[in-house]
Amino acid sequence: QVQLVESGGGLVQPGGSLRLSCAASRSIFTFNAMGWYRQAPGKQRELVATITNDDSTNYLDSVKGRFTISRDNAKNTVYLQMHSLKSEDTAVYYCNAWSGALAYWGQGTQVTVSS
């Protein structure tokens, strides 16, 4: 059973920064790709960023230039660095990993952007 454990969420003022971490219970090389989703109250879950094993990345248009996804293979951890946060970034952020046809999810971490 794969476990993904997110951390780093919290309350931040508009314009602030946070770094989310996702620690996997096995080598992240075993996944085809990893990513971050978010879900705001009353909205559908949306894909924020992805990173593949060859470090190819993709981002939701609204976070391009503000968020950066990265990976530390030695620590089996994926990060989401978030800058210039806006109130509309408020959501529960979920880590996700894909291995073939299987998808794994973390429990989520709350990010609240408010003054």
Short mmCIF file of N, CA and C in Angstrom, two decimals:
data_model
loop_
_atom_site.label_atom_id
_atom_site.label_comp_id
_atom_site.label_asym_id
_atom_site.label_seq_id
_atom_site.Cartn_x
_atom_site.Cartn_y
_atom_site.Cartn_z
N GLN A 1 0.84 -1.18 0.00
CA GLN A 1 0.00 0.00 0.00
C GLN A 1 0.88 1.24 0.00
N VAL A 2 0.63 2.13 -0.93
CA VAL A 2 1.41 3.36 -1.05
C VAL A 2 0.79 4.42 -0.16
N GLN A 3 1.64 5.13 0.55
CA GLN A 3 1.18 6.27 1.35
C GLN A 3 1.83 7.54 0.84
N LEU A 4 1.02 8.57 0.72
CA LEU A 4 1.49 9.90 0.38
C LEU A 4 1.08 10.82 1.52
N VAL A 5 2.05 11.49 2.11
CA VAL A 5 1.76 12.34 3.27
C VAL A 5 2.14 13.78 2.94
N GLU A 6 1.13 14.64 2.91
CA GLU A 6 1.36 16.06 2.62
C GLU A 6 1.62 16.84 3.91
N SER A 7 2.35 17.91 3.77
CA SER A 7 2.57 18.84 4.88
C SER A 7 2.89 20.21 4.31
N GLY A 8 2.86 21.21 5.18
CA GLY A 8 3.25 22.55 4.77
C GLY A 8 2.12 23.53 4.55
N GLY A 9 0.89 23.07 4.65
CA GLY A 9 -0.24 23.99 4.48
C GLY A 9 -0.36 24.91 5.68
N GLY A 10 -1.26 25.89 5.54
CA GLY A 10 -1.48 26.81 6.64
C GLY A 10 -2.17 28.07 6.18
N LEU A 11 -2.16 29.06 7.06
CA LEU A 11 -2.77 30.36 6.79
C LEU A 11 -1.67 31.33 6.38
N VAL A 12 -1.89 32.03 5.26
CA VAL A 12 -0.91 32.99 4.77
C VAL A 12 -1.64 34.20 4.22
N GLN A 13 -1.01 35.36 4.32
CA GLN A 13 -1.62 36.57 3.79
C GLN A 13 -1.46 36.63 2.27
N PRO A 14 -2.35 37.35 1.61
CA PRO A 14 -2.19 37.53 0.16
C PRO A 14 -0.81 38.07 -0.17
N GLY A 15 -0.21 37.50 -1.22
CA GLY A 15 1.14 37.88 -1.60
C GLY A 15 2.22 37.05 -0.93
N GLY A 16 1.83 36.23 0.02
CA GLY A 16 2.79 35.42 0.75
C GLY A 16 3.17 34.14 0.02
N SER A 17 3.98 33.33 0.69
CA SER A 17 4.49 32.09 0.10
C SER A 17 4.31 30.92 1.06
N LEU A 18 4.19 29.75 0.47
CA LEU A 18 4.17 28.50 1.23
C LEU A 18 4.85 27.44 0.39
N ARG A 19 5.40 26.44 1.05
CA ARG A 19 5.94 25.28 0.34
C ARG A 19 5.27 24.03 0.88
N LEU A 20 4.60 23.32 -0.01
CA LEU A 20 3.98 22.05 0.34
C LEU A 20 4.94 20.91 0.04
N SER A 21 4.89 19.90 0.89
CA SER A 21 5.71 18.70 0.68
C SER A 21 4.81 17.47 0.62
N CYS A 22 5.22 16.51 -0.17
CA CYS A 22 4.51 15.23 -0.28
C CYS A 22 5.55 14.13 -0.18
N ALA A 23 5.54 13.41 0.93
CA ALA A 23 6.48 12.33 1.15
C ALA A 23 5.82 11.00 0.80
N ALA A 24 6.48 10.24 -0.06
CA ALA A 24 5.96 8.94 -0.48
C ALA A 24 6.60 7.82 0.32
N SER A 25 5.84 6.72 0.46
CA SER A 25 6.32 5.59 1.27
C SER A 25 7.20 4.64 0.46
N ARG A 26 7.39 4.94 -0.83
CA ARG A 26 8.31 4.14 -1.63
C ARG A 26 9.00 5.06 -2.62
N SER A 27 9.97 4.54 -3.33
CA SER A 27 10.72 5.36 -4.28
C SER A 27 9.80 6.02 -5.30
N ILE A 28 9.95 7.32 -5.46
CA ILE A 28 9.09 8.02 -6.41
C ILE A 28 9.47 7.72 -7.86
N PHE A 29 10.59 7.02 -8.06
CA PHE A 29 10.93 6.56 -9.40
C PHE A 29 9.94 5.50 -9.89
N THR A 30 9.23 4.87 -8.94
CA THR A 30 8.27 3.82 -9.33
C THR A 30 6.98 4.41 -9.88
N PHE A 31 6.82 5.72 -9.77
CA PHE A 31 5.64 6.38 -10.31
C PHE A 31 5.96 6.99 -11.68
N ASN A 32 4.99 6.95 -12.57
CA ASN A 32 5.18 7.57 -13.88
C ASN A 32 5.24 9.10 -13.76
N ALA A 33 4.44 9.60 -12.85
CA ALA A 33 4.37 11.04 -12.63
C ALA A 33 3.75 11.30 -11.27
N MET A 34 4.00 12.49 -10.76
CA MET A 34 3.37 12.93 -9.52
C MET A 34 2.83 14.33 -9.73
N GLY A 35 1.87 14.69 -8.89
CA GLY A 35 1.28 16.00 -9.08
C GLY A 35 0.56 16.49 -7.85
N TRP A 36 0.07 17.71 -8.00
CA TRP A 36 -0.73 18.35 -6.96
C TRP A 36 -2.08 18.76 -7.55
N TYR A 37 -3.13 18.43 -6.84
CA TYR A 37 -4.48 18.88 -7.14
C TYR A 37 -4.93 19.79 -6.00
N ARG A 38 -6.00 20.53 -6.27
CA ARG A 38 -6.61 21.30 -5.19
C ARG A 38 -8.12 21.31 -5.36
N GLN A 39 -8.79 21.47 -4.23
CA GLN A 39 -10.25 21.54 -4.26
C GLN A 39 -10.71 22.62 -3.29
N ALA A 40 -11.35 23.63 -3.85
CA ALA A 40 -11.92 24.69 -3.04
C ALA A 40 -13.36 24.34 -2.69
N PRO A 41 -13.90 24.92 -1.63
CA PRO A 41 -15.28 24.62 -1.22
C PRO A 41 -16.26 24.89 -2.36
N GLY A 42 -17.10 23.90 -2.64
CA GLY A 42 -18.11 24.05 -3.67
C GLY A 42 -17.61 23.95 -5.09
N LYS A 43 -16.33 23.61 -5.25
CA LYS A 43 -15.76 23.51 -6.59
C LYS A 43 -15.20 22.12 -6.83
N GLN A 44 -15.01 21.82 -8.11
CA GLN A 44 -14.43 20.53 -8.47
C GLN A 44 -12.92 20.54 -8.20
N ARG A 45 -12.40 19.35 -7.98
CA ARG A 45 -10.95 19.22 -7.81
C ARG A 45 -10.28 19.53 -9.13
N GLU A 46 -9.20 20.30 -9.09
CA GLU A 46 -8.49 20.65 -10.31
C GLU A 46 -7.00 20.34 -10.18
N LEU A 47 -6.42 20.02 -11.33
CA LEU A 47 -5.00 19.69 -11.38
C LEU A 47 -4.19 20.99 -11.39
N VAL A 48 -3.27 21.09 -10.46
CA VAL A 48 -2.47 22.30 -10.32
C VAL A 48 -1.12 22.18 -11.04
N ALA A 49 -0.43 21.07 -10.82
CA ALA A 49 0.90 20.90 -11.40
C ALA A 49 1.26 19.43 -11.43
N THR A 50 2.06 19.05 -12.43
CA THR A 50 2.56 17.69 -12.52
C THR A 50 4.05 17.69 -12.83
N ILE A 51 4.71 16.60 -12.44
CA ILE A 51 6.11 16.42 -12.77
C ILE A 51 6.34 14.95 -13.08
N THR A 52 7.06 14.68 -14.17
CA THR A 52 7.33 13.31 -14.56
C THR A 52 8.71 12.89 -14.10
N ASN A 53 9.04 11.63 -14.37
CA ASN A 53 10.34 11.11 -13.95
C ASN A 53 11.51 11.78 -14.68
N ASP A 54 11.24 12.36 -15.83
CA ASP A 54 12.30 13.08 -16.53
C ASP A 54 12.21 14.58 -16.28
N ASP A 55 11.49 14.94 -15.19
CA ASP A 55 11.39 16.33 -14.73
C ASP A 55 10.62 17.25 -15.67
N SER A 56 9.81 16.68 -16.52
CA SER A 56 8.92 17.49 -17.33
C SER A 56 7.77 17.97 -16.44
N THR A 57 7.45 19.25 -16.55
CA THR A 57 6.42 19.82 -15.68
C THR A 57 5.30 20.47 -16.48
N ASN A 58 4.14 20.53 -15.87
CA ASN A 58 2.99 21.23 -16.43
C ASN A 58 2.24 21.91 -15.31
N TYR A 59 1.61 23.05 -15.65
CA TYR A 59 0.93 23.84 -14.64
C TYR A 59 -0.43 24.31 -15.11
N LEU A 60 -1.32 24.46 -14.16
CA LEU A 60 -2.58 25.15 -14.39
C LEU A 60 -2.26 26.59 -14.81
N ASP A 61 -2.98 27.10 -15.79
CA ASP A 61 -2.66 28.44 -16.30
C ASP A 61 -2.63 29.49 -15.19
N SER A 62 -3.54 29.40 -14.26
CA SER A 62 -3.67 30.45 -13.25
C SER A 62 -2.53 30.45 -12.22
N VAL A 63 -1.69 29.40 -12.23
CA VAL A 63 -0.58 29.37 -11.27
C VAL A 63 0.77 29.49 -11.95
N LYS A 64 0.79 29.53 -13.28
CA LYS A 64 2.06 29.64 -14.00
C LYS A 64 2.79 30.92 -13.60
N GLY A 65 4.08 30.76 -13.34
CA GLY A 65 4.89 31.89 -12.92
C GLY A 65 4.85 32.14 -11.42
N ARG A 66 3.92 31.50 -10.72
CA ARG A 66 3.83 31.67 -9.26
C ARG A 66 4.16 30.38 -8.49
N PHE A 67 3.80 29.25 -9.06
CA PHE A 67 4.02 27.96 -8.40
C PHE A 67 5.12 27.18 -9.13
N THR A 68 5.87 26.40 -8.37
CA THR A 68 6.90 25.54 -8.95
C THR A 68 6.84 24.17 -8.31
N ILE A 69 6.72 23.14 -9.14
CA ILE A 69 6.75 21.77 -8.64
C ILE A 69 8.15 21.22 -8.83
N SER A 70 8.62 20.47 -7.84
CA SER A 70 9.96 19.88 -7.94
C SER A 70 9.96 18.56 -7.18
N ARG A 71 11.05 17.82 -7.33
CA ARG A 71 11.14 16.53 -6.68
C ARG A 71 12.54 16.31 -6.12
N ASP A 72 12.60 15.60 -4.99
CA ASP A 72 13.87 15.18 -4.41
C ASP A 72 13.83 13.66 -4.35
N ASN A 73 14.48 13.04 -5.32
CA ASN A 73 14.40 11.58 -5.42
C ASN A 73 15.00 10.88 -4.22
N ALA A 74 16.04 11.46 -3.65
CA ALA A 74 16.69 10.84 -2.50
C ALA A 74 15.78 10.82 -1.27
N LYS A 75 14.89 11.81 -1.19
CA LYS A 75 13.97 11.89 -0.06
C LYS A 75 12.58 11.36 -0.39
N ASN A 76 12.40 10.90 -1.62
CA ASN A 76 11.08 10.40 -2.08
C ASN A 76 9.99 11.44 -1.81
N THR A 77 10.31 12.68 -2.13
CA THR A 77 9.43 13.79 -1.81
C THR A 77 9.25 14.70 -3.02
N VAL A 78 8.03 15.16 -3.18
CA VAL A 78 7.69 16.15 -4.20
C VAL A 78 7.23 17.42 -3.49
N TYR A 79 7.61 18.55 -4.04
CA TYR A 79 7.30 19.84 -3.42
C TYR A 79 6.45 20.69 -4.35
N LEU A 80 5.72 21.59 -3.74
CA LEU A 80 5.02 22.63 -4.50
C LEU A 80 5.34 23.95 -3.82
N GLN A 81 6.21 24.73 -4.44
CA GLN A 81 6.55 26.04 -3.93
C GLN A 81 5.55 27.04 -4.49
N MET A 82 4.90 27.77 -3.60
CA MET A 82 3.86 28.70 -4.02
C MET A 82 4.23 30.12 -3.59
N HIS A 83 4.29 31.02 -4.54
CA HIS A 83 4.57 32.43 -4.28
C HIS A 83 3.39 33.29 -4.74
N SER A 84 3.39 34.53 -4.29
CA SER A 84 2.37 35.51 -4.68
C SER A 84 0.97 34.92 -4.54
N LEU A 85 0.72 34.33 -3.40
CA LEU A 85 -0.55 33.65 -3.20
C LEU A 85 -1.72 34.63 -3.20
N LYS A 86 -2.83 34.14 -3.74
CA LYS A 86 -4.05 34.93 -3.85
C LYS A 86 -5.17 34.23 -3.09
N SER A 87 -6.21 34.98 -2.79
CA SER A 87 -7.33 34.38 -2.06
C SER A 87 -7.94 33.21 -2.82
N GLU A 88 -7.90 33.30 -4.15
CA GLU A 88 -8.47 32.21 -4.96
C GLU A 88 -7.63 30.95 -4.95
N ASP A 89 -6.44 30.99 -4.33
CA ASP A 89 -5.63 29.78 -4.17
C ASP A 89 -6.06 28.99 -2.94
N THR A 90 -6.96 29.54 -2.15
CA THR A 90 -7.44 28.84 -0.97
C THR A 90 -8.14 27.55 -1.36
N ALA A 91 -7.68 26.44 -0.78
CA ALA A 91 -8.21 25.13 -1.12
C ALA A 91 -7.51 24.08 -0.27
N VAL A 92 -8.03 22.87 -0.34
CA VAL A 92 -7.30 21.72 0.17
C VAL A 92 -6.44 21.20 -0.97
N TYR A 93 -5.17 21.06 -0.73
CA TYR A 93 -4.22 20.60 -1.75
C TYR A 93 -3.90 19.13 -1.51
N TYR A 94 -4.01 18.35 -2.59
CA TYR A 94 -3.79 16.91 -2.52
C TYR A 94 -2.61 16.51 -3.39
N CYS A 95 -1.78 15.65 -2.84
CA CYS A 95 -0.70 15.04 -3.60
C CYS A 95 -1.24 13.81 -4.33
N ASN A 96 -0.74 13.59 -5.52
CA ASN A 96 -1.20 12.47 -6.33
C ASN A 96 -0.02 11.81 -7.02
N ALA A 97 -0.08 10.49 -7.16
CA ALA A 97 0.96 9.75 -7.87
C ALA A 97 0.32 8.73 -8.78
N TRP A 98 0.90 8.60 -9.98
CA TRP A 98 0.37 7.64 -10.94
C TRP A 98 1.41 6.55 -11.19
N SER A 99 0.90 5.29 -11.20
CA SER A 99 1.74 4.15 -11.50
C SER A 99 0.94 3.25 -12.41
N GLY A 100 1.19 3.33 -13.72
CA GLY A 100 0.37 2.60 -14.68
C GLY A 100 -1.07 3.10 -14.61
N ALA A 101 -1.98 2.18 -14.35
CA ALA A 101 -3.40 2.53 -14.27
C ALA A 101 -3.83 2.91 -12.86
N LEU A 102 -2.90 2.88 -11.94
CA LEU A 102 -3.24 3.14 -10.54
C LEU A 102 -2.90 4.57 -10.17
N ALA A 103 -3.78 5.16 -9.36
CA ALA A 103 -3.55 6.50 -8.84
C ALA A 103 -3.62 6.46 -7.33
N TYR A 104 -2.72 7.17 -6.70
CA TYR A 104 -2.66 7.22 -5.25
C TYR A 104 -2.84 8.66 -4.79
N TRP A 105 -3.47 8.82 -3.63
CA TRP A 105 -3.78 10.15 -3.11
C TRP A 105 -3.32 10.31 -1.68
N GLY A 106 -2.91 11.53 -1.35
CA GLY A 106 -2.66 11.87 0.03
C GLY A 106 -3.94 12.32 0.69
N GLN A 107 -3.83 12.67 1.96
CA GLN A 107 -5.02 13.04 2.74
C GLN A 107 -5.39 14.50 2.56
N GLY A 108 -4.49 15.28 2.00
CA GLY A 108 -4.76 16.69 1.76
C GLY A 108 -4.22 17.59 2.85
N THR A 109 -3.89 18.81 2.46
CA THR A 109 -3.44 19.82 3.40
C THR A 109 -4.11 21.14 3.05
N GLN A 110 -4.62 21.83 4.05
CA GLN A 110 -5.38 23.05 3.83
C GLN A 110 -4.45 24.23 3.62
N VAL A 111 -4.72 24.99 2.57
CA VAL A 111 -4.05 26.26 2.33
C VAL A 111 -5.12 27.35 2.35
N THR A 112 -4.95 28.31 3.22
CA THR A 112 -5.89 29.42 3.33
C THR A 112 -5.13 30.72 3.13
N VAL A 113 -5.56 31.49 2.14
CA VAL A 113 -4.94 32.78 1.84
C VAL A 113 -5.93 33.87 2.23
N SER A 114 -5.60 34.59 3.28
CA SER A 114 -6.52 35.58 3.81
C SER A 114 -5.77 36.61 4.64
N SER A 115 -6.28 37.82 4.62
CA SER A 115 -5.69 38.87 5.45
C SER A 115 -6.41 38.94 6.79
#
